[in-house]
Amino acid sequence: MAASSGGKKLLPEPSKGTSAASAHSSILRKSSSEKPVTEATGSGSKSSRNEDLHSVLVTSVLNLERLDLDLYSNEHSNRCTFTGTHHWVPRSRMLFGGQIVGQALVAAAMSVSENIYAHSLHCYFVRAGDPKVPVLYQVDRIRDGKSFSVRSVKAIQHGNPILICQSSFQRKMESPIHHQFTMPVVPSPNELLTQEELIQKYLRDPALTEKYKVGLTKLLAEEVPIEIKPINPPEYYRRVALESKQHFWVRARGYIGEGNMKLHCCVAAYISDYSFLRTALLPHFQYKVKFMASLDHSMWFHAPFRSDEWMLYECESPWAGSCRGLVQGRLWKQDGVLAVSCAQEGVFYVKPSAAESKL
Ligand SMILES: CCCC(=O)SCCNC(=O)CCNC(=O)[C@H](O)C(C)(C)COP(=O)(O)OP(=O)(O)OC[C@H]1O[C@@H](n2cnc3c(N)ncnc32)[C@H](O)[C@@H]1OP(=O)(O)O
């Protein structure tokens, strides 16, 4: 399924100067008519996952409607067809950054030919997204070179850009120059509880205070289309300074299938912004956040991967200051291959701590 208009499958736009035939690739192979998944499917390898439950990320969230050449809307994708409400929106009530980045990459990918693949993207979030109105995606074809193609995408609401995203695509190339770090040693996904199972465990704790019960119940009710298995999650009630690092296993909720790499990169863009920025707050438990938002987001796609299979998200924050925090992340495949690197800066405005307020 590529962009769809009135249910008809639309193939990506032929790149200018490229024969339509070579551009006839669908970045999203699965039809949008397939049943979206509404709950986690299967517990482990893709073979145990019900292949009829396609991820709502593919059937809906990343399913843009083509309005014109290089112009797309998420009007029909931003809604959960089975509930009529908008897809998951953080409690900040701003559009989730990962959704805007993922949709911007879908729009850019529609304008490049089949045999080149996303290798990097760099975005700025310039205005908060409004969950009450659709987003327009305007693609500018900056350059098509022999090996690389560059696109610029503007995500627009109320006539103003909310996101500007540059992305670059490269044709497959081999090279003798190759190295990567070694994947951290952590428990495998099968040894861990999902975030939902952890919350259920906390909710069974008789010592749980009402405040935490309400917060955890709200978190449980959120329909985030991502499955997460935290590694060494801090006890919810332990208010202590933690190292600015976290690891968790992560995958799209539901089946996506072999698809092609452009689709998995778009889903990884969505996934990569979830629970990422909070890494910078882990050492600063004593402060109450009044405002928090991602300022930018960058990704580098290194090797083929599947975003509907467990990947280890290794997150760390080397620095925070001047109301900003930097987070860096690496997505590892279970076989130890480094698939994706991410980086993001965010803005935090916090209330002074109790001790500071007394000064
Ligand atoms: C963790 C969630 C990850 C995400 O997905 S966030 C979604 C993706 N990111 C975004 O949507 C951010 C989009 N960009 C923007 O909204 C703006 O560029 C951004 C970052 C707010 C900067 O715009 P500016 O006009 O410069 O706004 P600002 O930073 O001056 O103010 C923003 C709000 O914070 C408040 N603020 C500013 N300085 C503060 C302070 N010292 N203490 C407490 N609050 C403070 C300020 O009042 C403003 O709030 P409000 O909008 O007026 O209600």
JSON list of C-alpha atoms in Angstrom, two decimals, residues 43 188-195 197-198 227-231 247-250 310:
[
{"chain": "A", "resi": 43, "resn": "SER", "atom": "CA", "xyz": [5.17, -13.16, 22.18]},
{"chain": "A", "resi": 188, "resn": "SER", "atom": "CA", "xyz": [16.69, -11.43, 26.03]},
{"chain": "A", "resi": 189, "resn": "PRO", "atom": "CA", "xyz": [13.10, -10.28, 25.39]},
{"chain": "A", "resi": 190, "resn": "ASN", "atom": "CA", "xyz": [11.74, -13.70, 26.41]},
{"chain": "A", "resi": 191, "resn": "GLU", "atom": "CA", "xyz": [13.15, -13.20, 29.92]},
{"chain": "A", "resi": 192, "resn": "LEU", "atom": "CA", "xyz": [11.40, -9.87, 30.46]},
{"chain": "A", "resi": 193, "resn": "LEU", "atom": "CA", "xyz": [7.94, -8.48, 31.13]},
{"chain": "A", "resi": 194, "resn": "THR", "atom": "CA", "xyz": [6.24, -6.04, 28.76]},
{"chain": "A", "resi": 195, "resn": "GLN", "atom": "CA", "xyz": [5.55, -2.53, 30.00]},
{"chain": "A", "resi": 197, "resn": "GLU", "atom": "CA", "xyz": [2.76, -6.60, 32.45]},
{"chain": "A", "resi": 198, "resn": "LEU", "atom": "CA", "xyz": [5.05, -4.48, 34.66]},
{"chain": "A", "resi": 227, "resn": "GLU", "atom": "CA", "xyz": [5.55, -2.99, 22.41]},
{"chain": "A", "resi": 228, "resn": "ILE", "atom": "CA", "xyz": [8.21, -2.34, 25.04]},
{"chain": "A", "resi": 229, "resn": "LYS", "atom": "CA", "xyz": [10.14, -4.57, 27.47]},
{"chain": "A", "resi": 230, "resn": "PRO", "atom": "CA", "xyz": [12.16, -2.37, 29.85]},
{"chain": "A", "resi": 231, "resn": "ILE", "atom": "CA", "xyz": [15.48, -3.74, 31.14]},
{"chain": "A", "resi": 247, "resn": "HIS", "atom": "CA", "xyz": [17.80, 0.07, 27.75]},
{"chain": "A", "resi": 248, "resn": "PHE", "atom": "CA", "xyz": [14.59, -1.50, 26.53]},
{"chain": "A", "resi": 249, "resn": "TRP", "atom": "CA", "xyz": [13.49, -3.98, 23.89]},
{"chain": "A", "resi": 250, "resn": "VAL", "atom": "CA", "xyz": [11.09, -2.39, 21.43]},
{"chain": "A", "resi": 310, "resn": "TRP", "atom": "CA", "xyz": [12.41, -7.03, 18.91]}
]
